[in-house]
mmCIF file of C-alpha atoms in Angstrom:
data_model
loop_
_atom_site.group_PDB
_atom_site.id
_atom_site.type_symbol
_atom_site.label_atom_id
_atom_site.label_comp_id
_atom_site.label_asym_id
_atom_site.label_seq_id
_atom_site.Cartn_x
_atom_site.Cartn_y
_atom_site.Cartn_z
ATOM 1 C CA MET A 1 -6.994 18.866 13.134
ATOM 2 C CA THR A 2 -5.564 22.397 13.119
ATOM 3 C CA ASP A 3 -4.015 21.865 16.542
ATOM 4 C CA ASN A 4 -2.293 18.746 15.249
ATOM 5 C CA SER A 5 -0.816 20.460 12.185
ATOM 6 C CA GLY A 6 2.623 20.912 13.729
ATOM 7 C CA LYS A 7 2.868 17.262 14.752
ATOM 8 C CA ILE A 8 1.704 16.043 11.346
ATOM 9 C CA LEU A 9 4.085 18.327 9.477
ATOM 10 C CA ARG A 10 6.985 17.059 11.569
ATOM 11 C CA SER A 11 5.980 13.473 10.794
ATOM 12 C CA ILE A 12 6.186 14.043 7.018
ATOM 13 C CA ARG A 13 9.352 16.127 6.830
ATOM 14 C CA PRO A 14 11.526 15.037 3.887
ATOM 15 C CA GLY A 15 14.463 14.245 6.175
ATOM 16 C CA LYS A 16 12.636 11.115 7.282
ATOM 17 C CA ILE A 17 13.469 9.387 3.992
ATOM 18 C CA THR A 18 16.962 8.594 5.306
ATOM 19 C CA LEU A 19 15.853 5.883 7.756
ATOM 20 C CA PRO A 20 13.899 3.647 5.325
ATOM 21 C CA ILE A 21 16.588 4.079 2.665
ATOM 22 C CA PHE A 22 19.308 3.148 5.174
ATOM 23 C CA ILE A 23 17.392 0.085 6.409
ATOM 24 C CA GLY A 24 16.627 -1.124 2.902
ATOM 25 C CA LEU A 25 20.166 -0.676 1.645
ATOM 26 C CA ALA A 26 21.644 -2.174 4.825
ATOM 27 C CA VAL A 27 19.554 -5.331 4.512
ATOM 28 C CA THR A 28 20.322 -5.601 0.792
ATOM 29 C CA GLY A 29 24.023 -5.073 1.498
ATOM 30 C CA TYR A 30 23.984 -7.747 4.195
ATOM 31 C CA PHE A 31 22.407 -10.294 1.841
ATOM 32 C CA LEU A 32 24.823 -9.406 -0.941
ATOM 33 C CA TYR A 33 27.821 -9.776 1.368
ATOM 34 C CA HIS A 34 26.768 -13.214 2.588
ATOM 35 C CA GLU A 35 25.127 -14.655 -0.523
ATOM 36 C CA PHE A 36 26.384 -12.893 -3.644
ATOM 37 C CA ASP A 37 28.036 -15.074 -6.274
ATOM 38 C CA PRO A 38 29.503 -13.255 -9.331
ATOM 39 C CA SER A 39 28.473 -16.159 -11.561
ATOM 40 C CA VAL A 40 24.840 -15.333 -10.809
ATOM 41 C CA MET A 41 25.101 -12.374 -13.205
ATOM 42 C CA ASP A 42 25.166 -14.875 -16.076
ATOM 43 C CA ALA A 43 21.481 -15.580 -15.367
ATOM 44 C CA PHE A 44 20.525 -12.013 -16.285
ATOM 45 C CA THR A 45 19.908 -10.964 -19.861
ATOM 46 C CA PHE A 46 20.279 -7.374 -21.067
ATOM 47 C CA SER A 47 18.778 -6.285 -24.390
ATOM 48 C CA LEU A 48 16.332 -3.853 -25.953
ATOM 49 C CA GLN A 49 13.619 -6.162 -24.667
ATOM 50 C CA SER A 50 15.016 -5.656 -21.149
ATOM 51 C CA ILE A 51 14.720 -1.884 -21.508
ATOM 52 C CA PHE A 52 11.145 -2.218 -22.763
ATOM 53 C CA TRP A 53 9.946 -4.412 -19.893
ATOM 54 C CA PHE A 54 11.836 -2.333 -17.331
ATOM 55 C CA PHE A 55 9.968 0.696 -18.687
ATOM 56 C CA VAL A 56 6.700 -1.285 -18.436
ATOM 57 C CA SER A 57 7.401 -1.870 -14.732
ATOM 58 C CA PHE A 58 7.390 1.901 -14.197
ATOM 59 C CA LEU A 59 4.213 2.171 -16.268
ATOM 60 C CA MET A 60 2.601 -0.281 -13.846
ATOM 61 C CA ILE A 61 3.355 2.042 -10.939
ATOM 62 C CA ALA A 62 2.017 5.005 -12.924
ATOM 63 C CA ALA A 63 -1.151 3.040 -13.704
ATOM 64 C CA ARG A 64 -1.531 2.190 -10.034
ATOM 65 C CA ASP A 65 -1.337 5.863 -9.045
ATOM 66 C CA LEU A 66 -3.679 6.910 -11.859
ATOM 67 C CA GLY A 67 -6.316 4.515 -10.523
ATOM 68 C CA TYR A 68 -5.963 6.011 -7.049
ATOM 69 C CA ILE A 69 -6.107 9.573 -8.381
ATOM 70 C CA TYR A 70 -9.272 8.802 -10.329
ATOM 71 C CA ARG A 71 -10.833 7.125 -7.297
ATOM 72 C CA ILE A 72 -10.223 10.002 -4.904
ATOM 73 C CA ARG A 73 -11.698 12.457 -7.408
ATOM 74 C CA LEU A 74 -14.734 10.196 -7.759
ATOM 75 C CA LEU A 75 -15.191 9.950 -3.982
ATOM 76 C CA SER A 76 -14.981 13.741 -3.660
ATOM 77 C CA GLY A 77 -17.643 14.245 -6.305
ATOM 78 C CA THR A 78 -14.898 15.722 -8.553
ATOM 79 C CA GLN A 79 -14.534 18.555 -6.038
ATOM 80 C CA ILE A 80 -10.825 17.698 -5.954
ATOM 81 C CA THR A 81 -9.023 18.668 -9.169
ATOM 82 C CA TRP A 82 -6.671 16.312 -10.986
ATOM 83 C CA ARG A 83 -3.663 18.330 -9.771
ATOM 84 C CA LYS A 84 -4.815 18.293 -6.162
ATOM 85 C CA ALA A 85 -5.628 14.578 -6.404
ATOM 86 C CA PHE A 86 -2.093 13.915 -7.678
ATOM 87 C CA ASN A 87 -0.574 15.848 -4.765
ATOM 88 C CA ILE A 88 -2.746 14.014 -2.231
ATOM 89 C CA ILE A 89 -1.849 10.572 -3.576
ATOM 90 C CA MET A 90 1.871 11.363 -3.756
ATOM 91 C CA LEU A 91 1.854 12.773 -0.220
ATOM 92 C CA TRP A 92 -0.126 9.737 0.926
ATOM 93 C CA GLU A 93 2.342 7.323 -0.658
ATOM 94 C CA PHE A 94 5.272 9.265 0.759
ATOM 95 C CA THR A 95 3.808 9.077 4.269
ATOM 96 C CA SER A 96 3.209 5.348 3.857
ATOM 97 C CA ALA A 97 6.815 4.947 2.748
ATOM 98 C CA ILE A 98 8.278 6.606 5.855
ATOM 99 C CA THR A 99 5.985 5.045 8.473
ATOM 100 C CA PRO A 100 5.608 1.420 9.621
ATOM 101 C CA SER A 101 3.340 -0.595 7.317
ATOM 102 C CA ALA A 102 0.829 -1.230 10.094
ATOM 103 C CA ILE A 103 0.391 2.543 10.497
ATOM 104 C CA GLY A 104 0.703 3.701 6.918
ATOM 105 C CA GLY A 105 -0.390 7.133 5.736
ATOM 106 C CA THR A 106 -4.146 6.720 6.162
ATOM 107 C CA SER A 107 -4.590 8.915 9.233
ATOM 108 C CA VAL A 108 -2.473 11.704 7.746
ATOM 109 C CA ALA A 109 -4.356 11.428 4.431
ATOM 110 C CA ILE A 110 -7.379 13.015 6.132
ATOM 111 C CA PHE A 111 -5.173 16.015 6.856
ATOM 112 C CA PHE A 112 -3.998 16.214 3.225
ATOM 113 C CA ILE A 113 -7.528 16.040 1.798
ATOM 114 C CA ASN A 114 -8.829 18.588 4.294
ATOM 115 C CA LYS A 115 -6.098 21.060 3.335
ATOM 116 C CA GLU A 116 -7.165 20.740 -0.301
ATOM 117 C CA GLY A 117 -10.587 22.193 0.511
ATOM 118 C CA ILE A 118 -12.695 19.250 1.731
ATOM 119 C CA LYS A 119 -14.434 19.500 5.133
ATOM 120 C CA ILE A 120 -12.762 17.405 7.821
ATOM 121 C CA GLY A 121 -15.735 15.088 8.335
ATOM 122 C CA ARG A 122 -16.089 14.423 4.619
ATOM 123 C CA SER A 123 -12.317 13.965 4.339
ATOM 124 C CA THR A 124 -12.589 11.317 7.047
ATOM 125 C CA ALA A 125 -15.388 9.580 5.172
ATOM 126 C CA ILE A 126 -13.412 9.625 1.893
ATOM 127 C CA VAL A 127 -10.363 8.069 3.553
ATOM 128 C CA MET A 128 -12.538 5.476 5.279
ATOM 129 C CA VAL A 129 -14.108 4.520 1.948
ATOM 130 C CA THR A 130 -10.700 4.234 0.261
ATOM 131 C CA SER A 131 -9.521 1.994 3.102
ATOM 132 C CA PHE A 132 -12.723 -0.041 2.832
ATOM 133 C CA LEU A 133 -12.232 -0.546 -0.920
ATOM 134 C CA ASP A 134 -8.536 -1.464 -0.509
ATOM 135 C CA GLU A 135 -9.272 -4.030 2.179
ATOM 136 C CA LEU A 136 -12.263 -5.373 0.238
ATOM 137 C CA TYR A 137 -9.975 -6.059 -2.721
ATOM 138 C CA PHE A 138 -7.596 -8.038 -0.495
ATOM 139 C CA ILE A 139 -10.385 -9.894 1.279
ATOM 140 C CA ILE A 140 -11.983 -10.983 -1.996
ATOM 141 C CA THR A 141 -8.815 -11.693 -3.964
ATOM 142 C CA PHE A 142 -6.854 -13.616 -1.312
ATOM 143 C CA PRO A 143 -9.252 -16.592 -0.998
ATOM 144 C CA LEU A 144 -9.805 -16.607 -4.774
ATOM 145 C CA ILE A 145 -6.052 -16.845 -5.354
ATOM 146 C CA LEU A 146 -5.760 -19.626 -2.778
ATOM 147 C CA LEU A 147 -8.635 -21.493 -4.435
ATOM 148 C CA PHE A 148 -7.199 -21.022 -7.918
ATOM 149 C CA ILE A 149 -3.523 -21.695 -7.168
ATOM 150 C CA GLY A 150 -3.576 -23.756 -3.999
ATOM 151 C CA ARG A 151 -1.786 -23.301 -0.676
ATOM 152 C CA THR A 152 1.045 -25.708 -1.484
ATOM 153 C CA ASP A 153 2.315 -23.643 -4.409
ATOM 154 C CA ILE A 154 1.622 -20.135 -3.203
ATOM 155 C CA PHE A 155 3.345 -20.579 0.179
ATOM 156 C CA ALA A 156 6.251 -22.645 -1.162
ATOM 157 C CA PHE A 157 9.720 -21.383 -0.270
ATOM 158 C CA GLY A 158 13.231 -22.683 0.192
ATOM 159 C CA ASN A 159 13.757 -26.404 -0.233
ATOM 160 C CA SER A 160 11.365 -29.345 -0.293
ATOM 161 C CA ILE A 161 12.050 -30.199 3.376
ATOM 162 C CA GLU A 162 10.884 -26.753 4.491
ATOM 163 C CA ASN A 163 7.773 -26.994 2.316
ATOM 164 C CA SER A 164 6.848 -30.374 3.800
ATOM 165 C CA LEU A 165 6.513 -28.884 7.302
ATOM 166 C CA PRO A 166 3.037 -28.653 8.932
ATOM 167 C CA PHE A 167 1.130 -25.518 7.928
ATOM 168 C CA TYR A 168 1.554 -23.939 11.372
ATOM 169 C CA LYS A 169 5.347 -24.041 10.937
ATOM 170 C CA ASN A 170 5.223 -22.228 7.592
ATOM 171 C CA GLN A 171 6.260 -18.729 8.630
ATOM 172 C CA PHE A 172 4.870 -17.104 5.487
ATOM 173 C CA LEU A 173 1.470 -18.732 5.872
ATOM 174 C CA MET A 174 1.314 -17.579 9.487
ATOM 175 C CA PHE A 175 2.288 -14.011 8.533
ATOM 176 C CA ALA A 176 -0.339 -13.990 5.775
ATOM 177 C CA LEU A 177 -3.101 -15.333 8.003
ATOM 178 C CA ALA A 178 -2.276 -12.781 10.705
ATOM 179 C CA GLY A 179 -2.379 -9.955 8.160
ATOM 180 C CA TYR A 180 -5.600 -11.260 6.618
ATOM 181 C CA ILE A 181 -7.335 -11.486 9.998
ATOM 182 C CA VAL A 182 -6.314 -7.895 10.788
ATOM 183 C CA LYS A 183 -7.623 -6.702 7.427
ATOM 184 C CA LEU A 184 -10.878 -8.624 7.811
ATOM 185 C CA ALA A 185 -11.492 -7.259 11.308
ATOM 186 C CA TYR A 186 -10.693 -3.719 10.173
ATOM 187 C CA THR A 187 -13.047 -4.010 7.202
ATOM 188 C CA ILE A 188 -15.893 -5.216 9.409
ATOM 189 C CA VAL A 189 -15.427 -2.317 11.840
ATOM 190 C CA ILE A 190 -15.119 0.324 9.130
ATOM 191 C CA SER A 191 -18.116 -1.071 7.238
ATOM 192 C CA TYR A 192 -20.242 -0.940 10.351
ATOM 193 C CA GLY A 193 -19.122 2.572 11.246
ATOM 194 C CA LEU A 194 -19.516 4.043 7.774
ATOM 195 C CA PHE A 195 -22.516 2.232 6.346
ATOM 196 C CA VAL A 196 -24.519 0.882 9.288
ATOM 197 C CA ASN A 197 -24.102 3.033 12.388
ATOM 198 C CA PRO A 198 -22.119 6.255 11.879
ATOM 199 C CA ARG A 199 -23.712 7.676 15.033
ATOM 200 C CA GLY A 200 -22.167 4.815 16.952
ATOM 201 C CA LEU A 201 -18.800 5.745 15.491
ATOM 202 C CA LYS A 202 -19.333 9.353 16.575
ATOM 203 C CA TRP A 203 -20.144 8.134 20.083
ATOM 204 C CA LEU A 204 -16.914 6.102 20.072
ATOM 205 C CA LEU A 205 -14.925 9.166 18.956
ATOM 206 C CA LEU A 206 -16.388 11.276 21.757
ATOM 207 C CA TRP A 207 -15.693 8.517 24.273
ATOM 208 C CA ILE A 208 -12.058 8.268 23.127
ATOM 209 C CA PHE A 209 -11.651 12.043 23.291
ATOM 210 C CA LYS A 210 -12.557 11.979 26.968
ATOM 211 C CA LEU A 211 -8.973 10.884 27.599
ATOM 212 C CA PRO A 212 -7.067 13.698 29.379
ATOM 213 C CA ILE A 213 -4.251 13.846 26.824
ATOM 214 C CA ILE A 214 -6.618 14.644 23.914
ATOM 215 C CA LYS A 215 -9.634 16.046 25.791
ATOM 216 C CA ARG A 216 -9.043 19.586 24.503
ATOM 217 C CA TRP A 217 -9.827 18.410 20.955
ATOM 218 C CA ARG A 218 -13.215 16.927 21.945
ATOM 219 C CA PRO A 219 -15.213 19.809 20.356
ATOM 220 C CA GLN A 220 -13.451 19.197 17.050
ATOM 221 C CA ALA A 221 -14.139 15.465 17.392
ATOM 222 C CA ASN A 222 -17.824 16.221 17.935
ATOM 223 C CA GLU A 223 -17.914 18.379 14.796
ATOM 224 C CA SER A 224 -16.030 15.741 12.829
ATOM 225 C CA GLY A 225 -18.497 13.106 13.977
ATOM 226 C CA SER A 226 -21.417 15.237 12.799
ATOM 227 C CA ASP A 227 -19.765 15.823 9.416
ATOM 228 C CA LEU A 228 -19.037 12.109 9.148
ATOM 229 C CA ILE A 229 -22.695 11.255 9.707
ATOM 230 C CA ALA A 230 -23.684 13.631 6.896
ATOM 231 C CA ALA A 231 -21.013 12.213 4.571
ATOM 232 C CA SER A 232 -22.050 8.666 5.460
ATOM 233 C CA LYS A 233 -25.572 9.453 4.277
ATOM 234 C CA GLU A 234 -24.135 10.549 0.940
ATOM 235 C CA PHE A 235 -22.137 7.359 0.414
ATOM 236 C CA LYS A 236 -24.982 5.116 1.530
ATOM 237 C CA THR A 237 -27.136 6.614 -1.223
ATOM 238 C CA TRP A 238 -24.395 6.461 -3.833
ATOM 239 C CA PRO A 239 -25.504 4.881 -7.144
ATOM 240 C CA PHE A 240 -24.283 1.342 -7.692
ATOM 241 C CA LYS A 241 -22.394 2.460 -10.813
ATOM 242 C CA ASN A 242 -20.259 4.799 -8.676
ATOM 243 C CA TRP A 243 -19.396 1.998 -6.274
ATOM 244 C CA LEU A 244 -18.532 -0.201 -9.246
ATOM 245 C CA LYS A 245 -16.289 2.517 -10.722
ATOM 246 C CA ALA A 246 -14.555 3.042 -7.366
ATOM 247 C CA PHE A 247 -13.952 -0.673 -6.839
ATOM 248 C CA MET A 248 -12.743 -1.181 -10.416
ATOM 249 C CA ALA A 249 -10.292 1.712 -9.950
ATOM 250 C CA THR A 250 -9.093 0.032 -6.741
ATOM 251 C CA ALA A 251 -8.678 -3.346 -8.454
ATOM 252 C CA PHE A 252 -6.881 -1.667 -11.374
ATOM 253 C CA SER A 253 -4.465 0.068 -9.005
ATOM 254 C CA TRP A 254 -3.512 -2.940 -6.918
ATOM 255 C CA THR A 255 -3.374 -5.333 -9.875
ATOM 256 C CA SER A 256 -1.042 -2.929 -11.692
ATOM 257 C CA ARG A 257 1.272 -2.855 -8.679
ATOM 258 C CA TYR A 258 1.378 -6.657 -8.499
ATOM 259 C CA TRP A 259 2.408 -6.990 -12.162
ATOM 260 C CA ILE A 260 5.616 -5.028 -11.489
ATOM 261 C CA VAL A 261 7.566 -8.129 -10.482
ATOM 262 C CA ASN A 262 6.311 -9.994 -13.541
ATOM 263 C CA SER A 263 7.545 -7.205 -15.827
ATOM 264 C CA LEU A 264 10.936 -7.187 -14.060
ATOM 265 C CA ILE A 265 11.276 -10.954 -14.560
ATOM 266 C CA LEU A 266 10.479 -10.461 -18.242
ATOM 267 C CA ALA A 267 13.079 -7.677 -18.371
ATOM 268 C CA PHE A 268 15.970 -9.627 -16.875
ATOM 269 C CA PHE A 269 15.224 -13.286 -17.628
ATOM 270 C CA GLY A 270 13.385 -13.162 -20.946
ATOM 271 C CA PHE A 271 9.856 -13.767 -22.135
ATOM 272 C CA HIS A 272 10.104 -17.545 -22.190
ATOM 273 C CA PHE A 273 11.650 -18.014 -18.748
ATOM 274 C CA LEU A 274 8.253 -18.647 -17.115
ATOM 275 C CA GLY A 275 4.911 -19.885 -18.393
ATOM 276 C CA TRP A 276 1.578 -18.102 -18.013
ATOM 277 C CA ASN A 277 0.628 -20.226 -14.977
ATOM 278 C CA ASP A 278 3.913 -19.274 -13.308
ATOM 279 C CA HIS A 279 3.167 -15.588 -13.796
ATOM 280 C CA ILE A 280 -0.256 -16.056 -12.178
ATOM 281 C CA LEU A 281 1.484 -17.789 -9.266
ATOM 282 C CA ILE A 282 3.893 -14.843 -8.897
ATOM 283 C CA PHE A 283 0.907 -12.493 -8.869
ATOM 284 C CA GLY A 284 -0.628 -14.554 -6.049
ATOM 285 C CA LYS A 285 2.621 -14.570 -4.097
ATOM 286 C CA GLN A 286 2.806 -10.782 -4.291
ATOM 287 C CA LEU A 287 -0.712 -10.498 -2.911
ATOM 288 C CA VAL A 288 0.401 -12.611 0.034
ATOM 289 C CA MET A 289 3.599 -10.561 0.397
ATOM 290 C CA TRP A 290 1.680 -7.302 0.779
ATOM 291 C CA ILE A 291 -0.551 -8.882 3.422
ATOM 292 C CA MET A 292 2.534 -10.094 5.307
ATOM 293 C CA MET A 293 4.115 -6.635 5.111
ATOM 294 C CA LEU A 294 1.234 -5.327 7.205
ATOM 295 C CA VAL A 295 2.973 -6.709 10.302
ATOM 296 C CA SER A 296 6.319 -5.062 9.510
ATOM 297 C CA PRO A 297 7.474 -2.576 12.199
ATOM 298 C CA THR A 298 9.898 -0.746 9.886
ATOM 299 C CA PRO A 299 9.115 2.358 7.767
ATOM 300 C CA GLY A 300 7.467 1.261 4.532
ATOM 301 C CA GLY A 301 8.412 -2.341 5.334
ATOM 302 C CA SER A 302 12.093 -1.556 4.643
ATOM 303 C CA GLY A 303 14.314 -4.571 5.223
ATOM 304 C CA PHE A 304 11.355 -6.853 5.874
ATOM 305 C CA ALA A 305 10.100 -6.425 2.301
ATOM 306 C CA GLU A 306 13.505 -7.270 0.831
ATOM 307 C CA TRP A 307 13.784 -10.364 3.015
ATOM 308 C CA VAL A 308 10.285 -11.579 2.175
ATOM 309 C CA PHE A 309 10.859 -11.022 -1.526
ATOM 310 C CA LYS A 310 14.179 -12.866 -1.506
ATOM 311 C CA GLU A 311 12.807 -15.842 0.414
ATOM 312 C CA PHE A 312 9.263 -16.001 -0.898
ATOM 313 C CA LEU A 313 10.006 -15.677 -4.623
ATOM 314 C CA SER A 314 13.248 -17.664 -4.577
ATOM 315 C CA THR A 315 11.515 -20.669 -6.173
ATOM 316 C CA MET A 316 10.335 -18.574 -9.133
ATOM 317 C CA ILE A 317 13.620 -17.002 -10.287
ATOM 318 C CA PRO A 318 17.142 -18.336 -11.004
ATOM 319 C CA ALA A 319 19.030 -19.400 -7.879
ATOM 320 C CA GLY A 320 21.040 -16.625 -6.268
ATOM 321 C CA THR A 321 19.238 -13.758 -8.032
ATOM 322 C CA GLY A 322 16.767 -13.042 -5.214
ATOM 323 C CA VAL A 323 18.735 -10.214 -3.594
ATOM 324 C CA ALA A 324 19.314 -8.336 -6.856
ATOM 325 C CA MET A 325 15.672 -8.722 -7.905
ATOM 326 C CA ALA A 326 14.429 -7.615 -4.484
ATOM 327 C CA PHE A 327 16.517 -4.464 -4.806
ATOM 328 C CA MET A 328 15.244 -3.750 -8.335
ATOM 329 C CA TRP A 329 11.675 -4.304 -7.169
ATOM 330 C CA ARG A 330 12.090 -1.699 -4.436
ATOM 331 C CA VAL A 331 13.823 0.692 -6.845
ATOM 332 C CA VAL A 332 10.707 0.648 -9.012
ATOM 333 C CA SER A 333 7.893 0.332 -6.458
ATOM 334 C CA TYR A 334 9.184 2.100 -3.321
ATOM 335 C CA TYR A 335 12.103 4.519 -3.664
ATOM 336 C CA PRO A 336 10.400 6.751 -6.298
ATOM 337 C CA TYR A 337 7.780 7.739 -3.722
ATOM 338 C CA LEU A 338 10.516 8.835 -1.311
ATOM 339 C CA LEU A 339 12.070 11.061 -3.975
ATOM 340 C CA ILE A 340 8.755 12.473 -5.255
ATOM 341 C CA GLY A 341 7.572 13.106 -1.706
ATOM 342 C CA ALA A 342 10.799 14.876 -0.767
ATOM 343 C CA PHE A 343 10.190 17.199 -3.722
ATOM 344 C CA ILE A 344 6.442 17.766 -3.223
ATOM 345 C CA VAL A 345 6.266 18.093 0.575
ATOM 346 C CA PRO A 346 8.215 21.386 0.882
ATOM 347 C CA ARG A 347 6.204 22.991 -1.939
ATOM 348 C CA TRP A 348 2.908 21.744 -0.483
ATOM 349 C CA ILE A 349 3.789 23.038 2.997
ATOM 350 C CA LYS A 350 4.822 26.401 1.549
ATOM 351 C CA LYS A 351 1.512 26.674 -0.315
ATOM 352 C CA HIS A 352 -0.714 25.827 2.644
ATOM 353 C CA PHE A 353 1.218 27.084 5.686
ATOM 354 C CA VAL A 354 3.673 29.785 4.646
ATOM 355 C CA LYS A 355 2.010 33.146 4.120
ATOM 356 C CA GLY A 356 3.316 35.920 1.977
#
C-alpha cells in the first residue's frame, strides 16, 4: 500500500472536482437550453415551508453520513475516533464523487482507514464488510419494493406508449436488472471470501500478484492476506447485536439519502402535491436510480444521474420541472462532497505525508 501512495494521492487531488462539475453542469445546461419553458416556474412555490423542507433535505444527507460514521467506528471496535471516522467518510465520499460509479471510492477507502491507524488487513476487512452491508441493503430492499409497489409503476416513464412496451425494451428496467445482477454477484463473492473461505481469498490475491506489473507488491499482498484471515475470524465471531447495529446503521444511511428527493418535492411543490403512496413510489424509484447509476462511466455518475432523474421521475413532478429538480437534487446530494473533499484532502495529506 505504501508503494501505491503516490498513485492514490494523485487520484484524489482536489483539482479532479472540475470534470464532474463540468459534466453535470453541461448536461443540465443542455437540457435547459432545449426544454426550458419560463412558464414552468409557476409550478414552484416559495415560502417559509420551502425553506424548512430544503433544510430537511440537507439534514437527510447529514443523517446518512452520521450512520456511516457510526458504522465504521463500530466495525473498528471504536478504535477509530469520531473525528477520524468523519474524515474517512468525507474522503470516501469525495473519492466516489470524482470516480466512475462502477469504481467508486471503495478501494481507496482501505488506504484512508489504514492511514488512520488500522492495520492494512483489518482495513481491508472493514471495507469489505461495509460493502457487504451496503449491497445487502440493496439486495433485500429492491425485491421488497418491487413486490410492494409493482414493476408497472416503479419503472414508468415518459408517456403511456413508452410504458406499454415489452419489459425488455424498458431501458430503465434493463439498467436496474444489470446493476442488481452485478451487486448480487459481488455480494456472493465478498460473502464467500470474508465469511466462508478467507484463505481462498488470500490464495486469489497471491495468484493475482503473480502478474509482472504488480509482482513486486506480492510480499505485501501475502501479509495483507494473513491480516485479512485474522480479521475475518473476528467478524465471524461478532455478536448478532453488533451485526444488527451495523445493518441498521446502513439502512438508516441509505434510507435517509433516498428521502432527499421527497423533501425537495415538499419544499418546492407543497405538502399536498403528492399522497403518501406517491412518496413511497418516489422512494422506490430512487432505489432503482442508484442501482442504474452503477453502470455509469462518468465521475460520480455526472450527467447520467441528471438524465435518469429527469426521465425517471418525470411522471411524479409537474411537467417541465425535471431539469430544475435534477439540478437541485445534485446540489444537495452530490456537490457538497466535492467542496468538503476539496477542503479536507489537502489538510489530510499534510497531516499524514508532509513532515515538519
